[in-house]
mmCIF file of C-alpha atoms in Angstrom:
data_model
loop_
_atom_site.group_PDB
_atom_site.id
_atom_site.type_symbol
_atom_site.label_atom_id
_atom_site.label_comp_id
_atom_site.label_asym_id
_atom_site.label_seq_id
_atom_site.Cartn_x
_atom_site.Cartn_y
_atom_site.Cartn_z
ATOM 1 C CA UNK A 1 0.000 0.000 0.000
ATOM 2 C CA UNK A 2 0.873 3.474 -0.966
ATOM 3 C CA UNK A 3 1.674 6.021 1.868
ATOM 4 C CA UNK A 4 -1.165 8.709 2.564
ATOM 5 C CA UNK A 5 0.089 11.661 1.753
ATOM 6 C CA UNK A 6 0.029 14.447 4.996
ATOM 7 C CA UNK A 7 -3.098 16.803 5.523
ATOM 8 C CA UNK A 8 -0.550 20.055 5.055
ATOM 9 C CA UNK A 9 -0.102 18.584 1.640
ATOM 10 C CA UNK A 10 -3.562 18.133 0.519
ATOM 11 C CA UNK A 11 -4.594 22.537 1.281
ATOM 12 C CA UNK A 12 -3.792 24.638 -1.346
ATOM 13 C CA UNK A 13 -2.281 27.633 -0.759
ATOM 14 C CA UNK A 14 -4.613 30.537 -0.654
ATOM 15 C CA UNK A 15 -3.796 33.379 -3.520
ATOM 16 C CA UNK A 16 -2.517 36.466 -1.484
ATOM 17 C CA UNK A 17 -4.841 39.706 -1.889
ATOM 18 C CA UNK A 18 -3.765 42.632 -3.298
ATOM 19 C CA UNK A 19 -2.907 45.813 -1.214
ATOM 20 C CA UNK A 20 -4.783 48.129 -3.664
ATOM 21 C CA UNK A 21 -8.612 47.667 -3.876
ATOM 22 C CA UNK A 22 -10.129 48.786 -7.060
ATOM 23 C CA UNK A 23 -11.476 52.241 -6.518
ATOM 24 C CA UNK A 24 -15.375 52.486 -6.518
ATOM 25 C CA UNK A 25 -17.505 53.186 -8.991
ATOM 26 C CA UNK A 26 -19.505 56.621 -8.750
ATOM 27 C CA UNK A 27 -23.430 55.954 -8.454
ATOM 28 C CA UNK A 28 -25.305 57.466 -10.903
ATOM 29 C CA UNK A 29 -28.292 59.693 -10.575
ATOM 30 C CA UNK A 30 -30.644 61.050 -13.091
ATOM 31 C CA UNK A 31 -28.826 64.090 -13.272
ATOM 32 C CA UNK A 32 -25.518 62.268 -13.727
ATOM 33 C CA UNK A 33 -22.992 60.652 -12.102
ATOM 34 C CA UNK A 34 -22.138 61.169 -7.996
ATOM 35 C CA UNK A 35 -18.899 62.109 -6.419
ATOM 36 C CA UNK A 36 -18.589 59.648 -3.130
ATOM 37 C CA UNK A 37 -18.126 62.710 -1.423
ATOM 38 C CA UNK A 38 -21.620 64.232 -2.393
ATOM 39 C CA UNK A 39 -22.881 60.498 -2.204
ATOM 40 C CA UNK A 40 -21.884 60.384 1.672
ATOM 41 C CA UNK A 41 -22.856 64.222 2.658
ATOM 42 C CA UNK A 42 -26.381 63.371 1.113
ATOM 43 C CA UNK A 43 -26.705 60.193 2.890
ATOM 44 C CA UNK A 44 -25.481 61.537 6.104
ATOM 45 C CA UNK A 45 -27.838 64.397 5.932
ATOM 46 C CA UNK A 46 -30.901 61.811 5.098
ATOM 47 C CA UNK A 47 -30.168 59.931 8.151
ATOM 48 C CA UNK A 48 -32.374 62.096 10.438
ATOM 49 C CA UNK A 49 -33.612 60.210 13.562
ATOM 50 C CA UNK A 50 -37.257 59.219 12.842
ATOM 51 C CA UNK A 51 -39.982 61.457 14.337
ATOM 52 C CA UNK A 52 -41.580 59.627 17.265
ATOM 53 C CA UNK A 53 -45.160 60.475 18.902
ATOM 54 C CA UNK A 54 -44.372 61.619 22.034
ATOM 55 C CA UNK A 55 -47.956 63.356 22.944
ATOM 56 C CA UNK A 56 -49.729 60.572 24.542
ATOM 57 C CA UNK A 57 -52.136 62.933 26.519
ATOM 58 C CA UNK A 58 -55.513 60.950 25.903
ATOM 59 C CA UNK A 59 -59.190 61.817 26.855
ATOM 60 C CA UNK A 60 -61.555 59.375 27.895
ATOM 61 C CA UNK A 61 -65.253 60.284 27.205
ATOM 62 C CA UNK A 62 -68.259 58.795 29.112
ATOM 63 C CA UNK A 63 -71.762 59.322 30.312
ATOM 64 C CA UNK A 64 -73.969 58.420 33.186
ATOM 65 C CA UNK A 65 -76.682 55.698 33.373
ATOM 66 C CA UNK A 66 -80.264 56.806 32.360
ATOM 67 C CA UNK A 67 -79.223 59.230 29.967
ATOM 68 C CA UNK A 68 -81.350 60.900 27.373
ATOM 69 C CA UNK A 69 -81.267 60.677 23.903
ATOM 70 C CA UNK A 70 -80.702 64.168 22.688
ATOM 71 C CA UNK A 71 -77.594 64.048 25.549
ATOM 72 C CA UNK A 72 -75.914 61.048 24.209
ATOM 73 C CA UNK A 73 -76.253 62.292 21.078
ATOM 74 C CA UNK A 74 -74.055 65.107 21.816
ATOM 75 C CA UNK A 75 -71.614 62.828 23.474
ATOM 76 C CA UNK A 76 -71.300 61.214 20.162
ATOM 77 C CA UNK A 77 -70.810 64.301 18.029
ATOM 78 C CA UNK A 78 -68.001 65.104 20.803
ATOM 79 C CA UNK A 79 -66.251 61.517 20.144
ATOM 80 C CA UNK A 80 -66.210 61.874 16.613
ATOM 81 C CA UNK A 81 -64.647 65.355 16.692
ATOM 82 C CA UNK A 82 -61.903 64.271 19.446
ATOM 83 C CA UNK A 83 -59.441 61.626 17.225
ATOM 84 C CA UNK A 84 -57.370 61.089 20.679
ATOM 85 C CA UNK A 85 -59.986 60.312 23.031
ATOM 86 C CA UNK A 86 -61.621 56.883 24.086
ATOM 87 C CA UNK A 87 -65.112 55.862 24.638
ATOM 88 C CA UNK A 88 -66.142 53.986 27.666
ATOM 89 C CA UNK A 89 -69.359 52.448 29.205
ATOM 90 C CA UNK A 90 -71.578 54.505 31.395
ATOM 91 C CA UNK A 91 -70.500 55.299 34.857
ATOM 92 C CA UNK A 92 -73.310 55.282 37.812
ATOM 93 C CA UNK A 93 -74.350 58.939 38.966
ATOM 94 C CA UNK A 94 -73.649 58.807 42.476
ATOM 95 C CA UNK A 95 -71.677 60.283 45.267
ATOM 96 C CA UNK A 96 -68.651 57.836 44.709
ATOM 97 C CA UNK A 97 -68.504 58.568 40.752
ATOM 98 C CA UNK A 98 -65.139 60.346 41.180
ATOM 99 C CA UNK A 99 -63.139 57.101 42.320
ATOM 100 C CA UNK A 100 -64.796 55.088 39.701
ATOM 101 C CA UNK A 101 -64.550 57.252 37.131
ATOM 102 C CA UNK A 102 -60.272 57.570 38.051
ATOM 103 C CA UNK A 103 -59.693 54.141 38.171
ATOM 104 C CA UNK A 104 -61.768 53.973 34.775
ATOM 105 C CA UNK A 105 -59.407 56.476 33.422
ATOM 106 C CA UNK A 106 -56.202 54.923 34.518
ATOM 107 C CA UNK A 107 -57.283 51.342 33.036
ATOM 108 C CA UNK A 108 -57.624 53.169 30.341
ATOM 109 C CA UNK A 109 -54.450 54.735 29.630
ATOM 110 C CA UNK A 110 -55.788 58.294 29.528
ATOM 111 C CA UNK A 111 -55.073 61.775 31.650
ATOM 112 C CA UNK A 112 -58.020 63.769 31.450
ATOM 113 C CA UNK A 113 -61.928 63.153 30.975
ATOM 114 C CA UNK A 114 -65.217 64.368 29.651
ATOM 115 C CA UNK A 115 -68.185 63.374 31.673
ATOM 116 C CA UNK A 116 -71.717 63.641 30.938
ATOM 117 C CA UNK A 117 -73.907 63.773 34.076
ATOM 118 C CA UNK A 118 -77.881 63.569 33.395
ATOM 119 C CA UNK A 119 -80.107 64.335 36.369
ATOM 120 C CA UNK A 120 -83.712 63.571 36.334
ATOM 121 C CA UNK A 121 -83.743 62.841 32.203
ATOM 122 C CA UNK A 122 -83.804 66.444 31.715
ATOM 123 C CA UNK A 123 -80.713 68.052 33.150
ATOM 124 C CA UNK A 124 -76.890 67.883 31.552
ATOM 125 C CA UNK A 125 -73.922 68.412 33.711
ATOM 126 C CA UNK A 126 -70.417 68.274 32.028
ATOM 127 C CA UNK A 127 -67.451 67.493 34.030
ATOM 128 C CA UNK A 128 -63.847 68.252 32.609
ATOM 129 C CA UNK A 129 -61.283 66.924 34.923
ATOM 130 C CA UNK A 130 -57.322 66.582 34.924
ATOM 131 C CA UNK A 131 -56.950 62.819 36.317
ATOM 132 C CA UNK A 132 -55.890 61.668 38.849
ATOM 133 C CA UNK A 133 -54.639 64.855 41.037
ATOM 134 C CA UNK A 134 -57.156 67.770 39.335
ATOM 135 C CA UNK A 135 -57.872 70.357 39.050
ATOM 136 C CA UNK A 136 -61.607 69.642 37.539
ATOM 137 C CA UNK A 137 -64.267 71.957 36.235
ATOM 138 C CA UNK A 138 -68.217 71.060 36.631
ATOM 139 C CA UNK A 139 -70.766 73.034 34.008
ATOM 140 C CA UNK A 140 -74.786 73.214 33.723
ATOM 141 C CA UNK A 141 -75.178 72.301 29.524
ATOM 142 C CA UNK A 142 -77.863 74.274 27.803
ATOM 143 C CA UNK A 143 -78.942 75.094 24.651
ATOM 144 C CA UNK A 144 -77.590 72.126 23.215
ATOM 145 C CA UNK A 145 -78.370 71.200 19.125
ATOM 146 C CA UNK A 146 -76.735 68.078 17.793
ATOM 147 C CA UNK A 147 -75.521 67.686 14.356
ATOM 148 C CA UNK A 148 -78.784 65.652 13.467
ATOM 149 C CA UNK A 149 -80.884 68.766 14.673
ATOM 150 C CA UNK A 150 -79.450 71.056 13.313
ATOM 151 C CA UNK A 151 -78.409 69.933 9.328
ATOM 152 C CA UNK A 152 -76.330 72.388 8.404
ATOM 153 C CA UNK A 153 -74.315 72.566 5.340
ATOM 154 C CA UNK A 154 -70.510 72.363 6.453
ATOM 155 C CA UNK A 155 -69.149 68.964 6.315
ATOM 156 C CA UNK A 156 -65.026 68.816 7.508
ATOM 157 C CA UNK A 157 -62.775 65.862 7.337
ATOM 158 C CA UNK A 158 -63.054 63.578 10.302
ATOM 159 C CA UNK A 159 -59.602 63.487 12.008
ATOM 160 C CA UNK A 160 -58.640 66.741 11.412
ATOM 161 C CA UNK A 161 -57.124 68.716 14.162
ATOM 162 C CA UNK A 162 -59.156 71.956 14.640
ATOM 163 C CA UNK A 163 -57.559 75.413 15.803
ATOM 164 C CA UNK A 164 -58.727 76.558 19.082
ATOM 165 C CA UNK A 165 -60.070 80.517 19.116
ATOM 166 C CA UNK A 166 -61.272 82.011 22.019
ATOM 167 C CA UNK A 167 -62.261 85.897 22.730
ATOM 168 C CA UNK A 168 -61.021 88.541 24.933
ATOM 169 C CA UNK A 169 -63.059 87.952 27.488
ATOM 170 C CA UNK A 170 -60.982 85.015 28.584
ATOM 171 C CA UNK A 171 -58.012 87.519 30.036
ATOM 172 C CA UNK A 172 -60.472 89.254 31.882
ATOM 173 C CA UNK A 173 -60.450 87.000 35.501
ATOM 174 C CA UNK A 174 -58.431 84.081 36.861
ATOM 175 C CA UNK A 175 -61.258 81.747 36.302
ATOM 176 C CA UNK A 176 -61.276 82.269 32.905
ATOM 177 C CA UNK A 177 -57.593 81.984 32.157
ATOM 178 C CA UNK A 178 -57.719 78.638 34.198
ATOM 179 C CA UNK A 179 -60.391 77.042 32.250
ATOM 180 C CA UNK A 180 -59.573 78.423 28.799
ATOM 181 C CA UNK A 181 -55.699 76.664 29.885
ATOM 182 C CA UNK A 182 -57.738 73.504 30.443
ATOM 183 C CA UNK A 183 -59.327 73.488 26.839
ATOM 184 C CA UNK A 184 -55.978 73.963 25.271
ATOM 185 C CA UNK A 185 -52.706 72.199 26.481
ATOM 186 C CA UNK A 186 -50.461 73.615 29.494
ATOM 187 C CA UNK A 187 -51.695 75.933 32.520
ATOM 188 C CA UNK A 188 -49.567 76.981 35.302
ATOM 189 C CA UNK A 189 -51.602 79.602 36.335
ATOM 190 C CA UNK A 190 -52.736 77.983 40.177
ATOM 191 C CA UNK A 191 -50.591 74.624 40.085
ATOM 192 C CA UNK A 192 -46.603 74.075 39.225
ATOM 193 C CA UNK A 193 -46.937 72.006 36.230
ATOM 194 C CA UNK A 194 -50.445 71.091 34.843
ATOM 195 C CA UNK A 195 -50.402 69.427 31.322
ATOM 196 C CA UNK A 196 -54.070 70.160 30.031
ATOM 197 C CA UNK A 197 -55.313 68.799 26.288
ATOM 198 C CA UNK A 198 -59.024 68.268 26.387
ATOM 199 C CA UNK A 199 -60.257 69.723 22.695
ATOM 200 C CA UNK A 200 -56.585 70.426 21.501
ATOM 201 C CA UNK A 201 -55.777 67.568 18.845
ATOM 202 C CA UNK A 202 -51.821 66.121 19.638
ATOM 203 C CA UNK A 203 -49.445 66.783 16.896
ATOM 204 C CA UNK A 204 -48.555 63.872 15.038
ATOM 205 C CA UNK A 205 -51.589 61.818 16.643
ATOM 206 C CA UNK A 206 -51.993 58.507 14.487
ATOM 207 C CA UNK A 207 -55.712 58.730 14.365
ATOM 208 C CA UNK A 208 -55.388 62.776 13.306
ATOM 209 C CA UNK A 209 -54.836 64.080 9.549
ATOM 210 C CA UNK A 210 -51.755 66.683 9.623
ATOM 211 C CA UNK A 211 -53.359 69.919 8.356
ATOM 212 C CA UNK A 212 -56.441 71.812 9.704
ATOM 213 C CA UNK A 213 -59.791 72.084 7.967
ATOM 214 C CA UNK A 214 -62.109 73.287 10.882
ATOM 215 C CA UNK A 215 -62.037 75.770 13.635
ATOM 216 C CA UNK A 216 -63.593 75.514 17.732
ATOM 217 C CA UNK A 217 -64.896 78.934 18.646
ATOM 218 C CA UNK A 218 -64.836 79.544 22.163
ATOM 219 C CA UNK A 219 -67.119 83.185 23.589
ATOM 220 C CA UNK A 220 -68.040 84.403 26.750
ATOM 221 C CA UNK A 221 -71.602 86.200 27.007
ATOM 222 C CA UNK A 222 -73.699 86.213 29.508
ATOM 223 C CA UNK A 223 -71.053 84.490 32.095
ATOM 224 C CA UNK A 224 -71.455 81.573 29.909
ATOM 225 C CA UNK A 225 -69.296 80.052 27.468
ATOM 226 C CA UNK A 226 -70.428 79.008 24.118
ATOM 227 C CA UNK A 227 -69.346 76.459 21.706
ATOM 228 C CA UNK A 228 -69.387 76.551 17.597
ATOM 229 C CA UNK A 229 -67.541 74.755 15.403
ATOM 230 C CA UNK A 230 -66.990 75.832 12.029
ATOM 231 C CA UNK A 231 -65.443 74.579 8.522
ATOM 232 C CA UNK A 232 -62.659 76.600 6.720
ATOM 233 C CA UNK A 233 -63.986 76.700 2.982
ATOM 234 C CA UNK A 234 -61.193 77.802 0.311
ATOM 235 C CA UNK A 235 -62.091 77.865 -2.706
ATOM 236 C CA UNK A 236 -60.744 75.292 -5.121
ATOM 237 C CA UNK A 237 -61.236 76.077 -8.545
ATOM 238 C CA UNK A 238 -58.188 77.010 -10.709
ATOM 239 C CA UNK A 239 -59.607 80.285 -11.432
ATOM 240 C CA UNK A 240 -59.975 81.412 -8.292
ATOM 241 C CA UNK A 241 -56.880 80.118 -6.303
ATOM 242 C CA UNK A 242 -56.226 81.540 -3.373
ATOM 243 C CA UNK A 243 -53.160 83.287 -2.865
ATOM 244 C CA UNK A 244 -50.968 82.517 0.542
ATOM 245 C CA UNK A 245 -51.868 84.806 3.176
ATOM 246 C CA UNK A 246 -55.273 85.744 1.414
ATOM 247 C CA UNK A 247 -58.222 85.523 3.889
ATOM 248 C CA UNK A 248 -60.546 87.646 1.925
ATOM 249 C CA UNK A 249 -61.620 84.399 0.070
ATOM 250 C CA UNK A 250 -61.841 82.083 3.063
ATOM 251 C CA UNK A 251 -65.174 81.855 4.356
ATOM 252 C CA UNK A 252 -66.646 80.017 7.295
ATOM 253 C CA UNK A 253 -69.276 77.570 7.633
ATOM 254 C CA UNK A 254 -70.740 75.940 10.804
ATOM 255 C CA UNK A 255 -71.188 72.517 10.980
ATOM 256 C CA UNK A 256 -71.873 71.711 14.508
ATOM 257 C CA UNK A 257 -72.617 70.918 17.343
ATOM 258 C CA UNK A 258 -73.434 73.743 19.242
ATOM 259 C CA UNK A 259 -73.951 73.895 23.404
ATOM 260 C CA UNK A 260 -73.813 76.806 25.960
ATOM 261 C CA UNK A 261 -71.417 76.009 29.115
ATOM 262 C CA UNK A 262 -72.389 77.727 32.390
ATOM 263 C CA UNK A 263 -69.698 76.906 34.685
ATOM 264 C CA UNK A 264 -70.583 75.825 38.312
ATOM 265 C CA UNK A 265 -67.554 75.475 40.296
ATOM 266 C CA UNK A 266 -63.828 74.943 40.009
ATOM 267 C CA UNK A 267 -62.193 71.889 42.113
ATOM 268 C CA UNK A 268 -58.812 71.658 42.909
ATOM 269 C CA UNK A 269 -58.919 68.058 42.903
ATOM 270 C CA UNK A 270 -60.253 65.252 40.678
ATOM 271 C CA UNK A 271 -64.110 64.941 40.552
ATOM 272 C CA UNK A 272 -64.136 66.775 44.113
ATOM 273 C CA UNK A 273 -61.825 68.305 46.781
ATOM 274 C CA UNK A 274 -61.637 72.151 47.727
ATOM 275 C CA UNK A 275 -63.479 74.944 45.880
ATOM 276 C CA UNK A 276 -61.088 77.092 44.257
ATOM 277 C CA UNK A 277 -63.676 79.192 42.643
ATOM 278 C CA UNK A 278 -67.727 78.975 43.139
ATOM 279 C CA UNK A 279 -69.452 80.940 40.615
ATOM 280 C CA UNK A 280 -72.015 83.602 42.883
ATOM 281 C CA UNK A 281 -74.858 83.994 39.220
ATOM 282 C CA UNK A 282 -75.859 80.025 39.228
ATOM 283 C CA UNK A 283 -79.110 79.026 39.697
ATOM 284 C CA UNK A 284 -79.614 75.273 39.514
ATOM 285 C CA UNK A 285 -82.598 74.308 37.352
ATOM 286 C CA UNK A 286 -84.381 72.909 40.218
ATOM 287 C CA UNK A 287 -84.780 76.436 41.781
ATOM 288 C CA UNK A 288 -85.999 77.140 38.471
ATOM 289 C CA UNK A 289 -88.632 75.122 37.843
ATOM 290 C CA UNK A 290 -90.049 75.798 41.718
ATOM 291 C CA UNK A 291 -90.391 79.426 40.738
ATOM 292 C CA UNK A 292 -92.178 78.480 37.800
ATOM 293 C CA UNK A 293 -94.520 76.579 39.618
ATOM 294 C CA UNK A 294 -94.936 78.738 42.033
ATOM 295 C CA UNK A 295 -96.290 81.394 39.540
ATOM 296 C CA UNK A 296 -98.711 78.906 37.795
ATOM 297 C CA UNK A 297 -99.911 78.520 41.649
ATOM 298 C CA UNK A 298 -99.934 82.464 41.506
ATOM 299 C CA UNK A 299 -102.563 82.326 38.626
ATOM 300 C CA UNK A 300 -104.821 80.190 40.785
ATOM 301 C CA UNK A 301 -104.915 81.722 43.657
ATOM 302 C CA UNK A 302 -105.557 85.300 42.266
ATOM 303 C CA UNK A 303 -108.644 84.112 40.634
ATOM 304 C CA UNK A 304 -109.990 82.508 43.859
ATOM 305 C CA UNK A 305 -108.876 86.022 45.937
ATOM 306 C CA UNK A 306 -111.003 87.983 42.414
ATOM 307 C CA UNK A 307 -113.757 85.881 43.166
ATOM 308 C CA UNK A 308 -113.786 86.504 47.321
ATOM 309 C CA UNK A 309 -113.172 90.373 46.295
ATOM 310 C CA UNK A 310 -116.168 90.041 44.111
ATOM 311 C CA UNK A 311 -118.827 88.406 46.202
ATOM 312 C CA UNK A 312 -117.823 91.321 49.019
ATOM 313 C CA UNK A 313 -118.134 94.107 46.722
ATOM 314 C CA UNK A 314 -121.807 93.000 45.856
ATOM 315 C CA UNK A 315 -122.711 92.323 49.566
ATOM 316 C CA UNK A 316 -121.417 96.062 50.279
ATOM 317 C CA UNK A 317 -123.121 97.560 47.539
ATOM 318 C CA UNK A 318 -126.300 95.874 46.942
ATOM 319 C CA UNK A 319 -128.322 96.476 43.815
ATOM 320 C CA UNK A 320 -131.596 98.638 44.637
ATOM 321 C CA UNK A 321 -134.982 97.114 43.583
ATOM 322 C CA UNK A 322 -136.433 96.684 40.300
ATOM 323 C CA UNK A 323 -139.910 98.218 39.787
ATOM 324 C CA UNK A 324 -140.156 96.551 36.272
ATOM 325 C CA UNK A 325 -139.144 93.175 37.837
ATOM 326 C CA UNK A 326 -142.845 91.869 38.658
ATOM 327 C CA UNK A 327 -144.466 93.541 35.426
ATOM 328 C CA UNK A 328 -145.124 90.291 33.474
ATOM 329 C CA UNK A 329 -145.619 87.876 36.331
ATOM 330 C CA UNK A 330 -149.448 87.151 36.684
#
C-alpha cells in the first residue's frame, strides 16, 4: 500500500490579496454621475432620527346611566370630533362617581376626561377633569343642538385637528384663564406644572390628519361660554386660487354641534376636593322650575282672591230694587 500523503499537503495555498482595492464606482443619478463625497454628505444628511409620537395625553369620554337621547347624542358628536380620546361604558351617577370614574381612566391609559352627568332625564352636567390629582371643572349644559338637529351645510374631514379661538373675554379674571388653559394644552396659572389637552388635537396623533380644515370657537356672554364649530372653505377652482396669506376668500361655515357652558364650580382636585372658585350667578334648574310653579300657583290663587273680592263688593253695595221686575208675572 501506498503512503497517505500528509493533511498540510492536501490545502492549497490561498492566492494572497492585493494591497490596492479597485477604486469604486460613482453611483449614478438622473442628473448624472455622484462624487462619493456628495454620495456620503447626502446620505449623512438623510439619516435624520425618525420622528416619534411623544404626545400621549388621551381623553376618555363617558356618560352616566339613564341618559337621554338628545344628551348622548351630543356625546357622540363630541367623540367623533376628538381623534385622541376613548369611549367607555356609562359610569353610575352617584356620590362615589369620582373614584370610579379615576380608576376607569387609569385602566384606560388616559389623563383627562369628559363626563356627561344627566339628572332627572332632563338636566346635563359636564365634568372636565385633569386625572388623577385635578384640578376639575363642573358646568350646567344648555342650549344644546346636535348635528342631526341642526343639518347644516358644512361637512369637515373627520380626524382633522381643529384650531382653538377664544375671545377677549378670557383675560379678563383668573377663572377664565384657568379654564380656557384647560381646553388647550399647558396651565400653570394655580398649580406648578399642569399638562391640560381636552379639545386640543396632539401633533402627530396617528388617528389625526396633519393639516387643519375646521375651527372651535370659544365666547363668553352672559357668564357663559359658548361652543361653535366651524369649517374653513377655500375655494378650489383654478380660477380662483387663493393666494398665501389671502383671507378675503376664506369663508366660514358651521357645521356643529353647538352647546352653551355655564360653569358651576372649580375643584382643585379630581371629581371633588376644595373649591377654588364657586361661581355667585348660578341658579340650579331645580330652583328654576319651583319658581315656575310657584307662579302657575300664583294664577290660581288670584282668581280665587277675584272671586272673594267680588262676592264682598256685591254684599257692600247691593243692587236697589227693580220696579219693572214683577211687570209680566201674573
Amino acid at each position: 500500500m501506498g503512503k497517505k500523503r500528509k493533511h498540510s499537503e492536501t490545502q492549497t495555498a490561498e492566492p494572497k490579496k492585493k494591497d490596492e482595492a479597485a477604486p469604486e464606482r460613482p453611483k449614478r443619478s438622473l442628473f448624472g454621475w455622484k462624487d462619493k463625497e456628495e454620495v456620503q454628505q447626502q446620505t449623512e444628511s438623510n439619516t435624520d432620527p425618525p420622528q416619534v409620537f411623544r404626545n400621549k395625553e388621551k381623553v376618555m369620554v363617558t356618560c352616566s346611566r339613564r341618559i337621554n337621547y338628545r344628551y348622548r347624542h351630543l356625546m357622540l358628536n363630541m367623540v367623533s370630533l376628538l381623534p385622541h380620546c376613548k369611549k367607555d361604558n356609562k359610569v353610575e351617577s352617584r356620590s362615589s362617581k369620582g373614584a370610579t370614574l379615576n380608576e376607569l381612566i387609569e385602566l384606560r391609559g388616559c389623563s383627562s376626561a369628559l363626563f356627561f352627568e344627566c339628572r332627572k332625564h332632563q338636566d346635563l352636567y359636564l365634568w372636565m377633569a385633569r386625572c388623577p390629582n385635578g384640578p376639575s371643572v363642573k358646568f350646567l349644559v344648555n342650549a344644546v343642538h346636535t348635528m342631526e338637529e341642526l343639518k347644516l351645510t358644512g361637512n369637515h374631514l373627520k380626524g382633522s385637528r381643529p384650531l382653538l379661538t377664544f375671545s377677549s373675554n378670557f383675560e379678563k379674571d383668573a377663572h377664565w384663564k384657568l379654564l380656557k388653559e384647560m381646553i388647550i394644552q399647558f396651565s400653570d396659572t394655580f398649580f406648578s406644572i399642569i399638562f391640560f389637552q381636552i379639545f386640543g388635537t396632539p401633533k402627530e396623533h396617528r388617528k389625526s390628519k396633519p393639516y387643519h380644515d375646521h375651527v372651535f370657537v370659544f365666547s363668553i356672554a352672559d357668564d357663559h361660554i359658548w361652543f361653535r364649530n366651524y369649517q374653513i372653505s377655500v375655494p378650489h377652482n383654478e380660477s380662483d386660487k387663493m393666494v398665501r396669506g389671502g383671507l378675503d376668500k376664506m369663508t366660514l361655515v358651521e357645521v356643529g354641534p353647538r352647546f352653551c357652558l355655564n360653569p358651576i364650580k372649580i375643584f382643585a382636585g379630581s371629581f371633588g376636593g376644595p373649591t377654588l372658585y364657586e361661581n355667585p350667578f348660578y341658579v340650579s334648574p331645580n330652583q328654576i322650575r319651583a319658581l315656575e310653579k310657584r307662579q302657575k300657583a300664583g294664577k290660581y290663587a288670584k282668581k280665587v282672591k277675584a272671586k272673594t273680592r267680588r262676592k264682598m263688593h256685591e254684599l257692600s253695595n247691593p243692587l236697589e230694587p227693580d220696579e219693572f221686575a214683577d211687570m209680566w208675572r201674573e
